[in-house]
PDB file of N, CA and C in Angstrom:
ATOM      1  N   UNK A  27     -67.724 -50.225 -67.085  1.00  0.00           N
ATOM      2  CA  UNK A  27     -68.614 -51.331 -67.390  1.00  0.00           C
ATOM      3  C   UNK A  27     -68.632 -52.300 -66.213  1.00  0.00           C
ATOM      4  N   UNK A  28     -69.822 -52.755 -65.857  1.00  0.00           N
ATOM      5  CA  UNK A  28     -69.992 -53.634 -64.711  1.00  0.00           C
ATOM      6  C   UNK A  28     -69.514 -55.050 -65.019  1.00  0.00           C
ATOM      7  N   UNK A  29     -69.055 -55.719 -63.990  1.00  0.00           N
ATOM      8  CA  UNK A  29     -68.689 -57.132 -64.073  1.00  0.00           C
ATOM      9  C   UNK A  29     -69.962 -57.966 -63.980  1.00  0.00           C
ATOM     10  N   UNK A  30     -70.032 -59.052 -64.708  1.00  0.00           N
ATOM     11  CA  UNK A  30     -71.197 -59.936 -64.663  1.00  0.00           C
ATOM     12  C   UNK A  30     -70.947 -61.042 -63.642  1.00  0.00           C
ATOM     13  N   UNK A  31     -71.945 -61.244 -62.763  1.00  0.00           N
ATOM     14  CA  UNK A  31     -71.874 -62.309 -61.764  1.00  0.00           C
ATOM     15  C   UNK A  31     -73.305 -62.760 -61.472  1.00  0.00           C
ATOM     16  N   UNK A  32     -73.629 -63.983 -61.839  1.00  0.00           N
ATOM     17  CA  UNK A  32     -74.960 -64.525 -61.580  1.00  0.00           C
ATOM     18  C   UNK A  32     -75.019 -65.118 -60.178  1.00  0.00           C
ATOM     19  N   UNK A  33     -76.206 -65.035 -59.566  1.00  0.00           N
ATOM     20  CA  UNK A  33     -76.409 -65.525 -58.208  1.00  0.00           C
ATOM     21  C   UNK A  33     -77.413 -66.665 -58.189  1.00  0.00           C
ATOM     22  N   UNK A  34     -77.233 -67.577 -57.243  1.00  0.00           N
ATOM     23  CA  UNK A  34     -78.241 -68.574 -56.906  1.00  0.00           C
ATOM     24  C   UNK A  34     -78.559 -68.376 -55.430  1.00  0.00           C
ATOM     25  N   UNK A  35     -79.832 -68.118 -55.145  1.00  0.00           N
ATOM     26  CA  UNK A  35     -80.246 -67.811 -53.773  1.00  0.00           C
ATOM     27  C   UNK A  35     -81.273 -68.838 -53.334  1.00  0.00           C
ATOM     28  N   UNK A  36     -81.053 -69.411 -52.153  1.00  0.00           N
ATOM     29  CA  UNK A  36     -82.013 -70.335 -51.553  1.00  0.00           C
ATOM     30  C   UNK A  36     -83.080 -69.513 -50.835  1.00  0.00           C
ATOM     31  N   UNK A  37     -84.323 -69.622 -51.300  1.00  0.00           N
ATOM     32  CA  UNK A  37     -85.430 -68.906 -50.676  1.00  0.00           C
ATOM     33  C   UNK A  37     -85.530 -69.304 -49.205  1.00  0.00           C
ATOM     34  N   UNK A  38     -85.681 -68.326 -48.323  1.00  0.00           N
ATOM     35  CA  UNK A  38     -85.835 -68.584 -46.896  1.00  0.00           C
ATOM     36  C   UNK A  38     -84.539 -68.776 -46.138  1.00  0.00           C
ATOM     37  N   UNK A  39     -83.401 -68.622 -46.811  1.00  0.00           N
ATOM     38  CA  UNK A  39     -82.093 -68.777 -46.159  1.00  0.00           C
ATOM     39  C   UNK A  39     -81.341 -67.446 -46.222  1.00  0.00           C
ATOM     40  N   UNK A  40     -80.441 -67.247 -45.288  1.00  0.00           N
ATOM     41  CA  UNK A  40     -79.586 -66.069 -45.307  1.00  0.00           C
ATOM     42  C   UNK A  40     -78.596 -66.199 -46.460  1.00  0.00           C
ATOM     43  N   UNK A  41     -78.416 -65.112 -47.202  1.00  0.00           N
ATOM     44  CA  UNK A  41     -77.477 -65.094 -48.312  1.00  0.00           C
ATOM     45  C   UNK A  41     -76.448 -64.003 -48.052  1.00  0.00           C
ATOM     46  N   UNK A  42     -75.176 -64.342 -48.209  1.00  0.00           N
ATOM     47  CA  UNK A  42     -74.095 -63.373 -48.006  1.00  0.00           C
ATOM     48  C   UNK A  42     -73.120 -63.434 -49.170  1.00  0.00           C
ATOM     49  N   UNK A  43     -72.633 -62.269 -49.555  1.00  0.00           N
ATOM     50  CA  UNK A  43     -71.654 -62.177 -50.628  1.00  0.00           C
ATOM     51  C   UNK A  43     -70.697 -61.043 -50.307  1.00  0.00           C
ATOM     52  N   UNK A  44     -69.405 -61.318 -50.386  1.00  0.00           N
ATOM     53  CA  UNK A  44     -68.381 -60.281 -50.191  1.00  0.00           C
ATOM     54  C   UNK A  44     -67.756 -59.974 -51.552  1.00  0.00           C
ATOM     55  N   UNK A  45     -67.677 -58.695 -51.872  1.00  0.00           N
ATOM     56  CA  UNK A  45     -67.099 -58.254 -53.135  1.00  0.00           C
ATOM     57  C   UNK A  45     -65.886 -57.389 -52.827  1.00  0.00           C
ATOM     58  N   UNK A  46     -64.747 -57.723 -53.428  1.00  0.00           N
ATOM     59  CA  UNK A  46     -63.513 -56.952 -53.296  1.00  0.00           C
ATOM     60  C   UNK A  46     -63.193 -56.310 -54.632  1.00  0.00           C
ATOM     61  N   UNK A  47     -63.641 -55.085 -54.877  1.00  0.00           N
ATOM     62  CA  UNK A  47     -63.344 -54.452 -56.161  1.00  0.00           C
ATOM     63  C   UNK A  47     -61.851 -54.149 -56.290  1.00  0.00           C
ATOM     64  N   UNK A  48     -61.295 -54.494 -57.442  1.00  0.00           N
ATOM     65  CA  UNK A  48     -59.870 -54.284 -57.697  1.00  0.00           C
ATOM     66  C   UNK A  48     -59.685 -53.306 -58.850  1.00  0.00           C
ATOM     67  N   UNK A  49     -58.565 -52.577 -58.816  1.00  0.00           N
ATOM     68  CA  UNK A  49     -58.245 -51.681 -59.929  1.00  0.00           C
ATOM     69  C   UNK A  49     -57.522 -52.470 -61.028  1.00  0.00           C
ATOM     70  N   UNK A  50     -57.094 -51.787 -62.061  1.00  0.00           N
ATOM     71  CA  UNK A  50     -56.446 -52.434 -63.209  1.00  0.00           C
ATOM     72  C   UNK A  50     -55.145 -53.136 -62.833  1.00  0.00           C
ATOM     73  N   UNK A  51     -54.555 -52.775 -61.688  1.00  0.00           N
ATOM     74  CA  UNK A  51     -53.295 -53.377 -61.247  1.00  0.00           C
ATOM     75  C   UNK A  51     -53.505 -54.516 -60.254  1.00  0.00           C
ATOM     76  N   UNK A  52     -54.781 -54.819 -59.947  1.00  0.00           N
ATOM     77  CA  UNK A  52     -55.083 -55.887 -59.000  1.00  0.00           C
ATOM     78  C   UNK A  52     -55.079 -55.449 -57.558  1.00  0.00           C
ATOM     79  N   UNK A  53     -55.017 -54.142 -57.320  1.00  0.00           N
ATOM     80  CA  UNK A  53     -55.059 -53.617 -55.956  1.00  0.00           C
ATOM     81  C   UNK A  53     -56.492 -53.266 -55.584  1.00  0.00           C
ATOM     82  N   UNK A  54     -56.808 -53.373 -54.288  1.00  0.00           N
ATOM     83  CA  UNK A  54     -58.139 -52.998 -53.819  1.00  0.00           C
ATOM     84  C   UNK A  54     -58.420 -51.530 -54.120  1.00  0.00           C
ATOM     85  N   UNK A  55     -59.664 -51.264 -54.518  1.00  0.00           N
ATOM     86  CA  UNK A  55     -60.078 -49.879 -54.732  1.00  0.00           C
ATOM     87  C   UNK A  55     -60.201 -49.171 -53.387  1.00  0.00           C
ATOM     88  N   UNK A  56     -59.931 -47.877 -53.372  1.00  0.00           N
ATOM     89  CA  UNK A  56     -60.130 -47.069 -52.182  1.00  0.00           C
ATOM     90  C   UNK A  56     -61.618 -46.745 -52.078  1.00  0.00           C
ATOM     91  N   UNK A  57     -62.279 -47.297 -51.094  1.00  0.00           N
ATOM     92  CA  UNK A  57     -63.717 -47.111 -50.933  1.00  0.00           C
ATOM     93  C   UNK A  57     -64.066 -46.170 -49.783  1.00  0.00           C
ATOM     94  N   UNK A  58     -63.101 -45.355 -49.349  1.00  0.00           N
ATOM     95  CA  UNK A  58     -63.376 -44.415 -48.262  1.00  0.00           C
ATOM     96  C   UNK A  58     -64.487 -43.457 -48.669  1.00  0.00           C
ATOM     97  N   UNK A  59     -65.536 -43.372 -47.845  1.00  0.00           N
ATOM     98  CA  UNK A  59     -66.650 -42.476 -48.091  1.00  0.00           C
ATOM     99  C   UNK A  59     -67.656 -42.992 -49.102  1.00  0.00           C
ATOM    100  N   UNK A  60     -67.401 -44.160 -49.678  1.00  0.00           N
ATOM    101  CA  UNK A  60     -68.300 -44.739 -50.678  1.00  0.00           C
ATOM    102  C   UNK A  60     -69.378 -45.558 -49.975  1.00  0.00           C
ATOM    103  N   UNK A  61     -70.602 -45.469 -50.474  1.00  0.00           N
ATOM    104  CA  UNK A  61     -71.681 -46.331 -49.996  1.00  0.00           C
ATOM    105  C   UNK A  61     -72.078 -47.256 -51.134  1.00  0.00           C
ATOM    106  N   UNK A  62     -72.798 -48.324 -50.789  1.00  0.00           N
ATOM    107  CA  UNK A  62     -73.238 -49.286 -51.795  1.00  0.00           C
ATOM    108  C   UNK A  62     -74.725 -49.537 -51.624  1.00  0.00           C
ATOM    109  N   UNK A  63     -75.349 -49.889 -52.736  1.00  0.00           N
ATOM    110  CA  UNK A  63     -76.765 -50.272 -52.720  1.00  0.00           C
ATOM    111  C   UNK A  63     -76.949 -51.388 -53.738  1.00  0.00           C
ATOM    112  N   UNK A  64     -77.831 -52.343 -53.407  1.00  0.00           N
ATOM    113  CA  UNK A  64     -78.041 -53.490 -54.288  1.00  0.00           C
ATOM    114  C   UNK A  64     -79.475 -53.980 -54.153  1.00  0.00           C
ATOM    115  N   UNK A  65     -80.057 -54.363 -55.297  1.00  0.00           N
ATOM    116  CA  UNK A  65     -81.438 -54.822 -55.327  1.00  0.00           C
ATOM    117  C   UNK A  65     -81.591 -56.013 -56.272  1.00  0.00           C
ATOM    118  N   UNK A  66     -82.688 -56.748 -56.048  1.00  0.00           N
ATOM    119  CA  UNK A  66     -83.127 -57.808 -56.959  1.00  0.00           C
ATOM    120  C   UNK A  66     -84.494 -57.400 -57.483  1.00  0.00           C
ATOM    121  N   UNK A  67     -84.675 -57.510 -58.801  1.00  0.00           N
ATOM    122  CA  UNK A  67     -85.973 -57.260 -59.430  1.00  0.00           C
ATOM    123  C   UNK A  67     -86.321 -58.442 -60.325  1.00  0.00           C
ATOM    124  N   UNK A  68     -87.590 -58.603 -60.618  1.00  0.00           N
ATOM    125  CA  UNK A  68     -88.017 -59.682 -61.522  1.00  0.00           C
ATOM    126  C   UNK A  68     -87.435 -59.486 -62.911  1.00  0.00           C
ATOM    127  N   UNK A  69     -87.421 -58.241 -63.367  1.00  0.00           N
ATOM    128  CA  UNK A  69     -86.882 -57.910 -64.682  1.00  0.00           C
ATOM    129  C   UNK A  69     -86.374 -56.471 -64.617  1.00  0.00           C
ATOM    130  N   UNK A  70     -85.616 -56.068 -65.607  1.00  0.00           N
ATOM    131  CA  UNK A  70     -85.052 -54.723 -65.603  1.00  0.00           C
ATOM    132  C   UNK A  70     -86.112 -53.628 -65.532  1.00  0.00           C
ATOM    133  N   UNK A  71     -87.230 -53.723 -66.293  1.00  0.00           N
ATOM    134  CA  UNK A  71     -88.206 -52.635 -66.233  1.00  0.00           C
ATOM    135  C   UNK A  71     -89.136 -52.687 -65.015  1.00  0.00           C
ATOM    136  N   UNK A  72     -89.072 -53.732 -64.210  1.00  0.00           N
ATOM    137  CA  UNK A  72     -89.941 -53.870 -63.032  1.00  0.00           C
ATOM    138  C   UNK A  72     -89.781 -52.643 -62.127  1.00  0.00           C
ATOM    139  N   UNK A  73     -90.892 -51.982 -61.752  1.00  0.00           N
ATOM    140  CA  UNK A  73     -90.762 -50.737 -60.977  1.00  0.00           C
ATOM    141  C   UNK A  73     -90.355 -50.941 -59.508  1.00  0.00           C
ATOM    142  N   UNK A  74     -90.644 -52.103 -58.932  1.00  0.00           N
ATOM    143  CA  UNK A  74     -90.361 -52.309 -57.514  1.00  0.00           C
ATOM    144  C   UNK A  74     -89.412 -53.493 -57.321  1.00  0.00           C
ATOM    145  N   UNK A  75     -88.462 -53.358 -56.412  1.00  0.00           N
ATOM    146  CA  UNK A  75     -87.557 -54.482 -56.153  1.00  0.00           C
ATOM    147  C   UNK A  75     -88.262 -55.608 -55.398  1.00  0.00           C
ATOM    148  N   UNK A  76     -87.840 -56.840 -55.673  1.00  0.00           N
ATOM    149  CA  UNK A  76     -88.310 -57.981 -54.878  1.00  0.00           C
ATOM    150  C   UNK A  76     -87.605 -57.997 -53.532  1.00  0.00           C
ATOM    151  N   UNK A  77     -86.362 -57.522 -53.520  1.00  0.00           N
ATOM    152  CA  UNK A  77     -85.576 -57.505 -52.283  1.00  0.00           C
ATOM    153  C   UNK A  77     -84.446 -56.492 -52.410  1.00  0.00           C
ATOM    154  N   UNK A  78     -84.025 -55.985 -51.263  1.00  0.00           N
ATOM    155  CA  UNK A  78     -82.859 -55.106 -51.184  1.00  0.00           C
ATOM    156  C   UNK A  78     -81.852 -55.727 -50.236  1.00  0.00           C
ATOM    157  N   UNK A  79     -80.608 -55.725 -50.649  1.00  0.00           N
ATOM    158  CA  UNK A  79     -79.534 -56.244 -49.812  1.00  0.00           C
ATOM    159  C   UNK A  79     -79.148 -55.212 -48.755  1.00  0.00           C
ATOM    160  N   UNK A  80     -78.737 -55.687 -47.591  1.00  0.00           N
ATOM    161  CA  UNK A  80     -78.044 -54.828 -46.631  1.00  0.00           C
ATOM    162  C   UNK A  80     -76.609 -54.740 -47.126  1.00  0.00           C
ATOM    163  N   UNK A  81     -76.079 -53.528 -47.256  1.00  0.00           N
ATOM    164  CA  UNK A  81     -74.737 -53.315 -47.808  1.00  0.00           C
ATOM    165  C   UNK A  81     -73.859 -52.609 -46.779  1.00  0.00           C
ATOM    166  N   UNK A  82     -72.686 -53.183 -46.527  1.00  0.00           N
ATOM    167  CA  UNK A  82     -71.712 -52.595 -45.616  1.00  0.00           C
ATOM    168  C   UNK A  82     -70.379 -52.512 -46.351  1.00  0.00           C
ATOM    169  N   UNK A  83     -69.791 -51.318 -46.351  1.00  0.00           N
ATOM    170  CA  UNK A  83     -68.501 -51.105 -47.018  1.00  0.00           C
ATOM    171  C   UNK A  83     -67.445 -50.868 -45.946  1.00  0.00           C
ATOM    172  N   UNK A  84     -66.451 -51.773 -45.876  1.00  0.00           N
ATOM    173  CA  UNK A  84     -65.348 -51.620 -44.922  1.00  0.00           C
ATOM    174  C   UNK A  84     -64.064 -52.162 -45.520  1.00  0.00           C
ATOM    175  N   UNK A  85     -62.981 -51.454 -45.291  1.00  0.00           N
ATOM    176  CA  UNK A  85     -61.640 -51.916 -45.676  1.00  0.00           C
ATOM    177  C   UNK A  85     -61.555 -52.436 -47.112  1.00  0.00           C
ATOM    178  N   UNK A  86     -62.192 -51.749 -48.044  1.00  0.00           N
ATOM    179  CA  UNK A  86     -62.105 -52.147 -49.437  1.00  0.00           C
ATOM    180  C   UNK A  86     -62.963 -53.335 -49.823  1.00  0.00           C
ATOM    181  N   UNK A  87     -63.869 -53.749 -48.941  1.00  0.00           N
ATOM    182  CA  UNK A  87     -64.747 -54.885 -49.209  1.00  0.00           C
ATOM    183  C   UNK A  87     -66.200 -54.442 -49.055  1.00  0.00           C
ATOM    184  N   UNK A  88     -67.040 -54.910 -49.965  1.00  0.00           N
ATOM    185  CA  UNK A  88     -68.471 -54.646 -49.880  1.00  0.00           C
ATOM    186  C   UNK A  88     -69.142 -55.947 -49.470  1.00  0.00           C
ATOM    187  N   UNK A  89     -69.769 -55.942 -48.295  1.00  0.00           N
ATOM    188  CA  UNK A  89     -70.484 -57.122 -47.804  1.00  0.00           C
ATOM    189  C   UNK A  89     -71.964 -56.939 -48.073  1.00  0.00           C
ATOM    190  N   UNK A  90     -72.543 -57.861 -48.842  1.00  0.00           N
ATOM    191  CA  UNK A  90     -73.969 -57.847 -49.145  1.00  0.00           C
ATOM    192  C   UNK A  90     -74.638 -58.972 -48.382  1.00  0.00           C
ATOM    193  N   UNK A  91     -75.758 -58.662 -47.734  1.00  0.00           N
ATOM    194  CA  UNK A  91     -76.497 -59.669 -46.985  1.00  0.00           C
ATOM    195  C   UNK A  91     -77.973 -59.565 -47.327  1.00  0.00           C
ATOM    196  N   UNK A  92     -78.580 -60.710 -47.525  1.00  0.00           N
ATOM    197  CA  UNK A  92     -80.025 -60.806 -47.692  1.00  0.00           C
ATOM    198  C   UNK A  92     -80.499 -61.705 -46.559  1.00  0.00           C
ATOM    199  N   UNK A  93     -81.312 -61.165 -45.669  1.00  0.00           N
ATOM    200  CA  UNK A  93     -81.756 -61.942 -44.518  1.00  0.00           C
ATOM    201  C   UNK A  93     -82.684 -63.073 -44.964  1.00  0.00           C
ATOM    202  N   UNK A  94     -82.827 -64.066 -44.107  1.00  0.00           N
ATOM    203  CA  UNK A  94     -83.733 -65.180 -44.404  1.00  0.00           C
ATOM    204  C   UNK A  94     -85.156 -64.670 -44.593  1.00  0.00           C
ATOM    205  N   UNK A  95     -85.543 -63.691 -43.793  1.00  0.00           N
ATOM    206  CA  UNK A  95     -86.889 -63.112 -43.918  1.00  0.00           C
ATOM    207  C   UNK A  95     -87.084 -62.476 -45.292  1.00  0.00           C
ATOM    208  N   UNK A  96     -86.080 -61.732 -45.758  1.00  0.00           N
ATOM    209  CA  UNK A  96     -86.192 -61.089 -47.070  1.00  0.00           C
ATOM    210  C   UNK A  96     -86.108 -62.095 -48.214  1.00  0.00           C
ATOM    211  N   UNK A  97     -85.260 -63.114 -48.088  1.00  0.00           N
ATOM    212  CA  UNK A  97     -85.163 -64.097 -49.177  1.00  0.00           C
ATOM    213  C   UNK A  97     -86.420 -64.959 -49.265  1.00  0.00           C
ATOM    214  N   UNK A  98     -87.158 -65.084 -48.169  1.00  0.00           N
ATOM    215  CA  UNK A  98     -88.401 -65.866 -48.220  1.00  0.00           C
ATOM    216  C   UNK A  98     -89.461 -65.165 -49.068  1.00  0.00           C
ATOM    217  N   UNK A  99     -89.293 -63.872 -49.309  1.00  0.00           N
ATOM    218  CA  UNK A  99     -90.241 -63.100 -50.125  1.00  0.00           C
ATOM    219  C   UNK A  99     -89.929 -63.192 -51.621  1.00  0.00           C
ATOM    220  N   UNK A 100     -88.849 -63.854 -51.982  1.00  0.00           N
ATOM    221  CA  UNK A 100     -88.485 -64.006 -53.389  1.00  0.00           C
ATOM    222  C   UNK A 100     -89.330 -65.132 -53.987  1.00  0.00           C
ATOM    223  N   UNK A 101     -90.380 -64.767 -54.693  1.00  0.00           N
ATOM    224  CA  UNK A 101     -91.319 -65.783 -55.181  1.00  0.00           C
ATOM    225  C   UNK A 101     -91.141 -66.104 -56.657  1.00  0.00           C
ATOM    226  N   UNK A 102     -90.486 -65.234 -57.406  1.00  0.00           N
ATOM    227  CA  UNK A 102     -90.247 -65.510 -58.824  1.00  0.00           C
ATOM    228  C   UNK A 102     -89.098 -66.508 -58.950  1.00  0.00           C
ATOM    229  N   UNK A 103     -89.112 -67.352 -59.974  1.00  0.00           N
ATOM    230  CA  UNK A 103     -88.016 -68.320 -60.120  1.00  0.00           C
ATOM    231  C   UNK A 103     -86.702 -67.693 -60.569  1.00  0.00           C
ATOM    232  N   UNK A 104     -86.784 -66.531 -61.195  1.00  0.00           N
ATOM    233  CA  UNK A 104     -85.582 -65.844 -61.657  1.00  0.00           C
ATOM    234  C   UNK A 104     -85.743 -64.342 -61.498  1.00  0.00           C
ATOM    235  N   UNK A 105     -84.625 -63.654 -61.611  1.00  0.00           N
ATOM    236  CA  UNK A 105     -84.642 -62.202 -61.548  1.00  0.00           C
ATOM    237  C   UNK A 105     -83.312 -61.645 -62.030  1.00  0.00           C
ATOM    238  N   UNK A 106     -83.137 -60.361 -61.794  1.00  0.00           N
ATOM    239  CA  UNK A 106     -81.886 -59.679 -62.124  1.00  0.00           C
ATOM    240  C   UNK A 106     -81.461 -58.875 -60.897  1.00  0.00           C
ATOM    241  N   UNK A 107     -80.163 -58.593 -60.833  1.00  0.00           N
ATOM    242  CA  UNK A 107     -79.653 -57.849 -59.687  1.00  0.00           C
ATOM    243  C   UNK A 107     -78.490 -56.986 -60.129  1.00  0.00           C
ATOM    244  N   UNK A 108     -78.165 -56.001 -59.296  1.00  0.00           N
ATOM    245  CA  UNK A 108     -76.913 -55.272 -59.460  1.00  0.00           C
ATOM    246  C   UNK A 108     -76.536 -54.626 -58.145  1.00  0.00           C
ATOM    247  N   UNK A 109     -75.289 -54.180 -58.099  1.00  0.00           N
ATOM    248  CA  UNK A 109     -74.799 -53.410 -56.957  1.00  0.00           C
ATOM    249  C   UNK A 109     -74.156 -52.148 -57.518  1.00  0.00           C
ATOM    250  N   UNK A 110     -74.526 -51.027 -56.913  1.00  0.00           N
ATOM    251  CA  UNK A 110     -73.993 -49.734 -57.326  1.00  0.00           C
ATOM    252  C   UNK A 110     -73.214 -49.103 -56.184  1.00  0.00           C
ATOM    253  N   UNK A 111     -72.160 -48.389 -56.539  1.00  0.00           N
ATOM    254  CA  UNK A 111     -71.397 -47.609 -55.580  1.00  0.00           C
ATOM    255  C   UNK A 111     -71.792 -46.152 -55.749  1.00  0.00           C
ATOM    256  N   UNK A 112     -71.896 -45.439 -54.627  1.00  0.00           N
ATOM    257  CA  UNK A 112     -72.193 -44.015 -54.649  1.00  0.00           C
ATOM    258  C   UNK A 112     -71.030 -43.307 -53.967  1.00  0.00           C
ATOM    259  N   UNK A 113     -70.350 -42.433 -54.723  1.00  0.00           N
ATOM    260  CA  UNK A 113     -69.186 -41.723 -54.194  1.00  0.00           C
ATOM    261  C   UNK A 113     -69.640 -40.550 -53.322  1.00  0.00           C
ATOM    262  N   UNK A 114     -68.724 -39.996 -52.535  1.00  0.00           N
ATOM    263  CA  UNK A 114     -69.073 -38.832 -51.710  1.00  0.00           C
ATOM    264  C   UNK A 114     -69.569 -37.646 -52.548  1.00  0.00           C
ATOM    265  N   UNK A 115     -69.209 -37.587 -53.834  1.00  0.00           N
ATOM    266  CA  UNK A 115     -69.667 -36.503 -54.713  1.00  0.00           C
ATOM    267  C   UNK A 115     -71.013 -36.819 -55.366  1.00  0.00           C
ATOM    268  N   UNK A 116     -71.589 -37.992 -55.054  1.00  0.00           N
ATOM    269  CA  UNK A 116     -72.881 -38.366 -55.601  1.00  0.00           C
ATOM    270  C   UNK A 116     -72.819 -39.101 -56.924  1.00  0.00           C
ATOM    271  N   UNK A 117     -71.614 -39.406 -57.402  1.00  0.00           N
ATOM    272  CA  UNK A 117     -71.487 -40.181 -58.639  1.00  0.00           C
ATOM    273  C   UNK A 117     -71.902 -41.630 -58.367  1.00  0.00           C
ATOM    274  N   UNK A 118     -72.589 -42.226 -59.323  1.00  0.00           N
ATOM    275  CA  UNK A 118     -73.047 -43.607 -59.185  1.00  0.00           C
ATOM    276  C   UNK A 118     -72.328 -44.471 -60.219  1.00  0.00           C
ATOM    277  N   UNK A 119     -71.761 -45.570 -59.752  1.00  0.00           N
ATOM    278  CA  UNK A 119     -71.044 -46.500 -60.617  1.00  0.00           C
ATOM    279  C   UNK A 119     -71.629 -47.889 -60.406  1.00  0.00           C
ATOM    280  N   UNK A 120     -72.088 -48.514 -61.481  1.00  0.00           N
ATOM    281  CA  UNK A 120     -72.554 -49.896 -61.365  1.00  0.00           C
ATOM    282  C   UNK A 120     -71.334 -50.793 -61.350  1.00  0.00           C
ATOM    283  N   UNK A 121     -71.198 -51.579 -60.292  1.00  0.00           N
ATOM    284  CA  UNK A 121     -70.012 -52.409 -60.100  1.00  0.00           C
ATOM    285  C   UNK A 121     -70.213 -53.827 -60.634  1.00  0.00           C
ATOM    286  N   UNK A 122     -71.330 -54.444 -60.264  1.00  0.00           N
ATOM    287  CA  UNK A 122     -71.608 -55.831 -60.623  1.00  0.00           C
ATOM    288  C   UNK A 122     -73.079 -55.939 -61.011  1.00  0.00           C
ATOM    289  N   UNK A 123     -73.365 -56.824 -61.979  1.00  0.00           N
ATOM    290  CA  UNK A 123     -74.747 -57.079 -62.380  1.00  0.00           C
ATOM    291  C   UNK A 123     -74.864 -58.522 -62.823  1.00  0.00           C
ATOM    292  N   UNK A 124     -76.096 -59.015 -62.861  1.00  0.00           N
ATOM    293  CA  UNK A 124     -76.282 -60.377 -63.342  1.00  0.00           C
ATOM    294  C   UNK A 124     -77.685 -60.886 -63.137  1.00  0.00           C
ATOM    295  N   UNK A 125     -77.838 -62.170 -63.392  1.00  0.00           N
ATOM    296  CA  UNK A 125     -79.109 -62.840 -63.199  1.00  0.00           C
ATOM    297  C   UNK A 125     -79.174 -63.481 -61.828  1.00  0.00           C
ATOM    298  N   UNK A 126     -80.394 -63.815 -61.415  1.00  0.00           N
ATOM    299  CA  UNK A 126     -80.609 -64.471 -60.128  1.00  0.00           C
ATOM    300  C   UNK A 126     -81.504 -65.682 -60.346  1.00  0.00           C
ATOM    301  N   UNK A 127     -81.058 -66.827 -59.855  1.00  0.00           N
ATOM    302  CA  UNK A 127     -81.889 -68.023 -59.804  1.00  0.00           C
ATOM    303  C   UNK A 127     -82.321 -68.198 -58.360  1.00  0.00           C
ATOM    304  N   UNK A 128     -83.624 -68.367 -58.143  1.00  0.00           N
ATOM    305  CA  UNK A 128     -84.146 -68.524 -56.789  1.00  0.00           C
ATOM    306  C   UNK A 128     -84.623 -69.967 -56.629  1.00  0.00           C
ATOM    307  N   UNK A 129     -83.991 -70.659 -55.685  1.00  0.00           N
ATOM    308  CA  UNK A 129     -84.346 -72.064 -55.415  1.00  0.00           C
ATOM    309  C   UNK A 129     -85.377 -72.087 -54.289  1.00  0.00           C
ATOM    310  N   UNK A 130     -86.603 -72.571 -54.582  1.00  0.00           N
ATOM    311  CA  UNK A 130     -87.679 -72.507 -53.601  1.00  0.00           C
ATOM    312  C   UNK A 130     -87.397 -73.337 -52.348  1.00  0.00           C
ATOM    313  N   UNK A 131     -87.885 -72.829 -51.227  1.00  0.00           N
ATOM    314  CA  UNK A 131     -87.715 -73.565 -49.979  1.00  0.00           C
ATOM    315  C   UNK A 131     -88.889 -74.507 -49.766  1.00  0.00           C
ATOM    316  N   UNK A 132     -88.648 -75.556 -49.032  1.00  0.00           N
ATOM    317  CA  UNK A 132     -89.688 -76.520 -48.679  1.00  0.00           C
ATOM    318  C   UNK A 132     -90.087 -76.314 -47.224  1.00  0.00           C
ATOM    319  N   UNK A 133     -89.105 -76.238 -46.347  1.00  0.00           N
ATOM    320  CA  UNK A 133     -89.361 -76.078 -44.917  1.00  0.00           C
ATOM    321  C   UNK A 133     -89.645 -74.619 -44.614  1.00  0.00           C
ATOM    322  N   UNK A 134     -90.787 -74.359 -44.018  1.00  0.00           N
ATOM    323  CA  UNK A 134     -91.149 -72.971 -43.689  1.00  0.00           C
ATOM    324  C   UNK A 134     -91.462 -72.874 -42.223  1.00  0.00           C
TER     325      UNK A 134
END
């Protein structure tokens, strides 16, 4: 079951989030060979993402980045997001999910 984590993103600004997945004992998960993918959509049934995060997995940490250019395209006031891990065997595990609040930018 995925952990719930809501996001607040400033439209037009770079957004970064580091996730350290832990096992039941509080130790970092072994992420060797694992890739990550994460998207924001207006709603769960929405067919196209509003944005996709750049995902980098290193040393047991997943770094998610949304560039200022990509966050400027977030026009809905709210959305939903998640991050999934893909194992070397092709198994997909949803790690984190939640809502997204988008704070509109003034300076463009």
